[in-house]
């Protein structure tokens, strides 16, 4: 199966990388209450957001939509997000995974482009994303227990 690749952070556009690094900046001392917005998140969550955002950027790059100097919020359009979701379907991503990727992209954008609103990422067509990307349970094989023992 073809895998979706994540663009390494050192290859992100400079503005995106700088905004993400600022969001991940720790307080200078215990008396300094100022820290980056991403520091409120668990390390695994930050890592997942970075990886999924890198997947988004790689998708844009592969389609020649990644323009240097463009604001991160300006490249998020309904058509591009729809194409991204279709590419994930094409490589076999589950509906629930696609929904999670879109929600993670939205969360990342809230951190690096807080002045922008992207409700269409988590409420496509005005419905809950979990209605749109309803997960289907994985089929489990039916085995005869006695035969297995």
Backbone as JSON, one array per atom type, in Angstrom:
{
  "sequence": "XXXXXXXXXXXXXXXXXXXXXXXXXXXXXXXXXXXXXXXXXXXXXXXXXXXXXXXXXXXXXXXXXXXXXXXXXXXXXXXXXXXXXXXXXXXXXXXXXXXXXXXXXXXXXXXXXXXXXXXXXXXXXXXXXXXXXXXXXXXXXXXXXXXXX",
  "N": [[0.84, -1.18, 0.0], [0.5, 2.23, -0.76], [2.03, 4.8, 1.08], [1.19, 7.72, 2.92], [3.34, 10.39, 3.08], [5.16, 12.34, 5.47], [6.19, 15.62, 5.52], [9.35, 16.54, 6.55], [10.11, 18.55, 9.39], [12.25, 20.33, 9.07], [12.07, 20.89, 6.41], [9.78, 22.32, 6.1], [7.9, 25.25, 5.09], [9.44, 28.35, 5.89], [7.95, 30.2, 7.49], [5.88, 28.61, 8.6], [7.39, 26.74, 10.05], [8.69, 28.44, 11.89], [6.49, 29.54, 13.3], [5.48, 27.18, 14.48], [7.67, 26.4, 16.05], [7.8, 28.57, 17.82], [5.36, 28.19, 19.11], [5.98, 25.95, 20.51], [7.77, 26.76, 22.39], [9.28, 26.76, 25.52], [8.74, 28.06, 28.86], [11.02, 30.46, 30.19], [11.89, 30.37, 32.81], [10.87, 29.13, 36.06], [9.38, 31.16, 37.07], [8.45, 32.51, 34.95], [5.58, 32.88, 33.22], [4.91, 32.82, 30.59], [4.61, 30.96, 27.72], [4.77, 28.9, 24.81], [1.78, 28.18, 22.92], [1.42, 25.48, 22.23], [2.66, 24.14, 24.26], [0.88, 23.48, 26.19], [-0.11, 21.09, 25.54], [0.12, 17.46, 25.54], [3.26, 15.74, 25.04], [3.08, 13.62, 23.1], [0.77, 14.33, 21.73], [1.55, 16.77, 20.59], [3.57, 15.8, 18.92], [2.05, 14.17, 17.18], [0.39, 16.12, 15.97], [2.36, 17.6, 14.63], [3.36, 15.65, 12.85], [1.05, 15.04, 11.32], [0.46, 17.54, 10.26], [2.75, 17.83, 8.75], [2.22, 15.84, 6.88], [0.08, 17.02, 5.56], [1.41, 19.27, 4.47], [3.25, 17.94, 2.8], [1.48, 16.76, 1.0], [0.45, 19.09, -0.21], [2.82, 20.03, -1.37], [3.43, 17.93, -3.16], [1.4, 18.33, -4.98], [2.03, 20.73, -6.03], [1.09, 22.98, -4.7], [2.21, 24.21, -2.58], [3.4, 27.11, -1.61], [6.12, 29.2, -1.17], [6.38, 31.55, 1.45], [3.68, 31.95, 1.68], [0.91, 32.41, 3.81], [0.13, 30.12, 6.44], [-2.64, 29.73, 6.92], [-3.8, 30.62, 4.56], [-3.44, 28.66, 2.67], [-5.21, 26.67, 3.2], [-7.94, 25.47, 1.83], [-11.31, 24.64, 0.93], [-11.43, 23.01, -1.38], [-8.79, 22.0, -1.55], [-8.57, 20.61, 0.87], [-10.56, 18.73, 0.49], [-9.44, 17.32, -1.68], [-7.18, 16.31, -0.39], [-8.38, 14.6, 1.49], [-9.52, 12.8, -0.33], [-7.21, 11.72, -1.41], [-6.29, 10.32, 0.77], [-8.26, 8.4, 1.02], [-7.75, 7.03, -1.32], [-5.34, 5.75, -0.75], [-6.11, 3.96, 1.1], [-6.81, 4.76, 3.71], [-8.76, 4.63, 6.66], [-12.13, 5.8, 7.3], [-12.47, 6.94, 9.85], [-9.83, 7.59, 10.48], [-9.26, 9.54, 8.58], [-11.03, 11.52, 9.41], [-9.86, 12.06, 11.9], [-7.36, 13.09, 11.04], [-8.22, 15.45, 9.8], [-9.33, 16.83, 11.96], [-7.04, 17.09, 13.53], [-5.47, 18.68, 11.84], [-7.03, 20.98, 11.96], [-6.74, 21.62, 14.7], [-4.0, 22.12, 14.81], [-3.85, 24.36, 13.14], [-5.28, 26.16, 14.72], [-3.36, 26.73, 16.54], [-1.11, 27.75, 15.1], [-2.21, 29.6, 13.37], [-4.08, 31.41, 14.73], [-5.9, 33.48, 14.31], [-7.57, 32.81, 12.27], [-10.44, 31.02, 10.97], [-11.65, 27.76, 10.61], [-14.01, 26.09, 10.36], [-15.1, 24.3, 8.55], [-13.41, 22.17, 8.5], [-13.9, 20.53, 10.7], [-16.62, 20.41, 10.74], [-17.89, 19.44, 8.26], [-20.04, 20.37, 5.68], [-21.77, 21.34, 7.58], [-22.34, 19.34, 9.36], [-21.5, 17.09, 12.03], [-18.13, 15.98, 12.11], [-17.79, 13.36, 12.76], [-20.07, 12.15, 11.95], [-19.91, 12.41, 9.21], [-17.49, 11.05, 8.71], [-17.87, 8.4, 9.65], [-16.74, 5.69, 11.51], [-16.17, 2.31, 10.66], [-16.65, -0.82, 12.16], [-13.97, -3.16, 12.46], [-13.89, -6.21, 10.7], [-14.02, -9.28, 12.37], [-12.56, -12.44, 12.2], [-14.48, -15.44, 12.25], [-13.86, -18.01, 14.24], [-13.67, -21.47, 15.06], [-13.54, -22.24, 18.31], [-12.88, -24.66, 19.61], [-11.55, -26.04, 17.6], [-9.31, -24.44, 17.34], [-8.06, -24.79, 19.79]],
  "CA": [[0.0, 0.0, 0.0], [1.21, 3.5, -0.79], [1.91, 5.5, 2.36], [1.27, 9.17, 2.89], [4.57, 10.81, 3.73], [5.11, 13.59, 6.23], [7.31, 16.5, 5.22], [10.16, 16.78, 7.76], [9.96, 19.95, 9.84], [13.3, 21.18, 8.51], [11.68, 21.23, 5.04], [8.56, 23.13, 6.11], [8.14, 26.67, 4.79], [10.05, 29.03, 7.04], [6.93, 30.8, 8.36], [5.22, 27.52, 9.34], [8.36, 26.19, 11.01], [8.9, 29.44, 12.94], [5.28, 29.6, 14.13], [5.4, 25.96, 15.27], [8.73, 26.44, 17.06], [7.37, 29.53, 18.84], [4.28, 27.55, 19.86], [6.6, 24.91, 21.33], [8.8, 27.34, 23.25], [9.03, 26.61, 26.95], [9.01, 29.23, 29.68], [12.46, 30.6, 30.46], [12.14, 29.99, 34.2], [9.65, 28.75, 36.76], [8.65, 32.39, 37.37], [7.96, 33.03, 33.68], [4.35, 32.17, 32.87], [4.68, 32.85, 29.15], [5.14, 29.83, 26.97], [4.04, 28.68, 23.57], [0.46, 27.57, 23.03], [1.51, 24.02, 22.11], [3.22, 23.57, 25.49], [-0.23, 23.02, 27.01], [-0.45, 19.75, 25.05], [1.04, 16.38, 25.88], [4.28, 15.57, 24.0], [2.6, 12.75, 22.03], [-0.19, 15.11, 20.94], [2.35, 17.7, 19.77], [4.23, 14.99, 17.9], [1.04, 13.79, 16.2], [0.02, 17.32, 15.2], [3.48, 17.92, 13.74], [3.41, 14.64, 11.79], [-0.11, 15.18, 10.44], [0.65, 18.79, 9.52], [3.77, 17.52, 7.75], [1.54, 15.09, 5.83], [-0.66, 18.04, 4.82], [2.37, 20.05, 3.68], [3.78, 17.08, 1.75], [0.42, 16.67, 0.0], [0.45, 20.35, -0.96], [4.05, 20.07, -2.17], [3.28, 16.96, -4.25], [0.44, 18.88, -5.94], [2.55, 22.05, -6.4], [0.28, 24.0, -4.04], [2.97, 24.74, -1.46], [4.06, 28.32, -2.09], [6.95, 29.82, -0.14], [5.93, 32.86, 1.88], [2.23, 31.98, 1.85], [0.47, 32.22, 5.18], [-0.43, 28.78, 6.62], [-4.09, 29.75, 6.81], [-4.23, 30.91, 3.2], [-3.39, 27.48, 1.81], [-6.28, 25.74, 3.58], [-9.19, 25.74, 1.13], [-12.21, 23.48, 0.89], [-11.04, 22.14, -2.49], [-7.54, 21.31, -1.21], [-8.85, 19.65, 1.95], [-11.32, 17.65, -0.15], [-8.47, 16.54, -2.45], [-6.35, 15.62, 0.6], [-9.18, 13.48, 1.99], [-9.64, 11.82, -1.41], [-5.92, 11.02, -1.54], [-6.21, 9.37, 1.87], [-9.14, 7.28, 0.65], [-7.06, 6.29, -2.39], [-4.28, 4.9, -0.19], [-6.7, 3.0, 2.02], [-7.04, 5.23, 5.07], [-10.12, 4.44, 7.16], [-12.88, 7.05, 7.46], [-12.16, 7.51, 11.16], [-8.49, 8.15, 10.41], [-9.37, 10.77, 7.8], [-11.64, 12.49, 10.32], [-8.84, 12.43, 12.89], [-6.39, 13.94, 10.37], [-8.82, 16.76, 9.59], [-9.43, 17.48, 13.27], [-5.68, 17.44, 13.93], [-5.09, 19.85, 11.03], [-7.74, 22.12, 12.54], [-6.11, 21.94, 15.98], [-2.69, 22.7, 14.49], [-4.08, 25.71, 12.63], [-5.66, 27.01, 15.84], [-2.13, 27.1, 17.23], [-0.19, 28.57, 14.28], [-2.97, 30.65, 12.68], [-5.23, 31.55, 15.63], [-6.83, 34.51, 13.86], [-8.37, 32.27, 11.18], [-11.46, 30.04, 11.36], [-11.75, 26.68, 9.64], [-15.05, 25.18, 10.83], [-15.38, 23.27, 7.56], [-12.55, 21.02, 8.74], [-14.5, 19.61, 11.67], [-18.06, 20.37, 10.51], [-18.11, 19.47, 6.81], [-21.46, 20.42, 5.33], [-22.55, 21.71, 8.76], [-22.58, 18.16, 10.2], [-20.35, 16.62, 12.8], [-17.17, 15.22, 11.32], [-17.93, 11.94, 13.07], [-21.18, 11.65, 11.13], [-19.36, 12.33, 7.86], [-16.43, 10.04, 8.65], [-18.24, 7.35, 10.6], [-15.87, 4.51, 11.47], [-16.81, 1.0, 10.56], [-15.87, -1.8, 12.94], [-13.18, -4.11, 11.68], [-14.47, -7.56, 10.77], [-13.21, -10.28, 13.05], [-12.86, -13.77, 11.65], [-15.22, -16.33, 13.12], [-13.13, -19.28, 14.33], [-14.17, -22.49, 15.98], [-12.63, -22.25, 19.46], [-12.41, -26.02, 19.87], [-10.57, -26.38, 16.57], [-8.08, -23.69, 17.64], [-7.41, -25.37, 20.97]],
  "C": [[0.89, 1.25, 0.0], [0.99, 4.2, 0.54], [1.95, 7.0, 2.12], [2.52, 9.57, 3.67], [4.35, 12.13, 4.47], [6.37, 14.38, 5.91], [8.05, 16.8, 6.53], [10.12, 18.26, 8.11], [11.05, 20.86, 9.28], [13.01, 21.57, 7.05], [10.37, 22.01, 4.95], [8.89, 24.53, 5.62], [8.59, 27.39, 6.06], [9.01, 29.58, 8.01], [6.23, 29.72, 9.2], [6.14, 26.98, 10.43], [8.55, 27.15, 12.18], [7.69, 29.51, 13.87], [5.16, 28.37, 15.03], [6.47, 25.95, 16.36], [8.38, 27.43, 18.17], [6.28, 28.93, 19.72], [4.81, 26.49, 20.81], [7.67, 25.45, 22.27], [8.37, 27.24, 24.71], [9.29, 27.93, 27.66], [10.49, 29.27, 30.03], [12.82, 30.2, 31.89], [10.81, 29.62, 34.85], [8.79, 29.97, 37.09], [8.05, 33.01, 36.12], [6.74, 32.22, 33.26], [4.08, 32.15, 31.37], [5.37, 31.66, 28.5], [4.28, 29.67, 25.73], [2.74, 27.92, 23.78], [0.51, 26.04, 23.0], [2.04, 23.37, 23.39], [2.13, 23.1, 26.45], [-0.6, 21.57, 26.68], [0.56, 18.71, 25.52], [2.05, 16.21, 24.74], [3.81, 14.7, 22.83], [1.61, 13.49, 21.13], [0.54, 16.08, 20.04], [3.03, 16.96, 18.63], [3.25, 14.58, 16.8], [0.6, 14.97, 15.34], [1.11, 17.66, 14.2], [3.54, 16.93, 12.56], [2.26, 14.81, 10.81], [-0.02, 16.48, 9.64], [1.72, 18.6, 8.44], [3.19, 16.72, 6.59], [0.74, 16.05, 4.94], [0.28, 18.83, 3.91], [2.96, 19.22, 2.54], [2.75, 16.91, 0.63], [0.38, 17.93, -0.86], [1.67, 20.43, -1.88], [3.94, 19.13, -3.38], [2.35, 17.48, -5.35], [0.81, 20.29, -6.4], [1.67, 23.19, -5.88], [1.0, 24.63, -2.86], [3.81, 25.9, -1.96], [4.83, 28.95, -0.93], [6.4, 31.21, 0.18], [4.42, 32.96, 2.08], [1.88, 31.7, 3.3], [-0.15, 30.83, 5.33], [-1.95, 28.72, 6.46], [-4.59, 29.96, 5.4], [-4.23, 29.67, 2.32], [-4.47, 26.45, 2.13], [-7.58, 26.18, 2.9], [-10.03, 24.48, 1.13], [-11.77, 22.5, -0.2], [-9.77, 21.35, -2.17], [-7.77, 20.27, -0.12], [-9.63, 18.46, 1.39], [-10.38, 16.73, -0.93], [-7.57, 15.73, -1.52], [-7.1, 14.4, 1.14], [-9.32, 12.4, 0.92], [-8.33, 11.04, -1.61], [-5.75, 10.0, -0.42], [-7.1, 8.16, 1.62], [-8.43, 6.4, -0.37], [-5.96, 5.37, -1.86], [-4.79, 3.98, 0.91], [-6.87, 3.46, 3.46], [-8.51, 5.03, 5.44], [-10.8, 5.8, 7.35], [-12.55, 7.72, 8.79], [-10.79, 8.17, 11.19], [-8.51, 9.48, 9.66], [-9.99, 11.86, 8.67], [-10.64, 12.98, 11.36], [-7.79, 13.36, 12.28], [-6.95, 15.35, 10.18], [-8.96, 17.52, 10.9], [-8.05, 17.91, 13.75], [-5.15, 18.63, 13.13], [-5.76, 21.1, 11.59], [-7.08, 22.57, 13.85], [-4.75, 22.62, 15.76], [-2.86, 24.14, 14.0], [-4.54, 26.66, 13.72], [-4.44, 27.51, 16.59], [-1.29, 28.04, 16.39], [-0.89, 29.66, 13.48], [-4.24, 30.94, 13.48], [-6.27, 32.58, 15.2], [-7.77, 34.04, 12.75], [-9.35, 31.24, 11.71], [-11.63, 29.03, 10.24], [-12.78, 25.65, 10.1], [-15.3, 24.04, 9.84], [-14.49, 22.05, 7.73], [-13.2, 20.03, 9.7], [-16.03, 19.57, 11.6], [-18.34, 20.45, 9.01], [-19.61, 19.42, 6.49], [-22.35, 20.78, 6.5], [-22.86, 20.54, 9.68], [-21.31, 17.84, 10.99], [-19.42, 15.81, 11.92], [-17.33, 13.73, 11.56], [-19.15, 11.32, 12.41], [-20.67, 11.45, 9.7], [-18.36, 11.2, 7.72], [-16.69, 8.95, 9.69], [-17.32, 6.14, 10.42], [-16.71, 3.25, 11.37], [-15.99, 0.02, 11.38], [-15.13, -2.76, 12.01], [-13.8, -5.5, 11.8], [-13.5, -8.51, 11.47], [-13.56, -11.65, 12.48], [-13.57, -14.63, 12.71], [-14.51, -17.7, 13.11], [-13.8, -20.21, 15.33], [-13.14, -22.62, 17.11], [-12.05, -23.64, 19.71], [-11.36, -26.44, 18.85], [-9.25, -25.66, 16.83], [-7.32, -24.29, 18.81], [-6.79, -26.71, 20.61]]
}
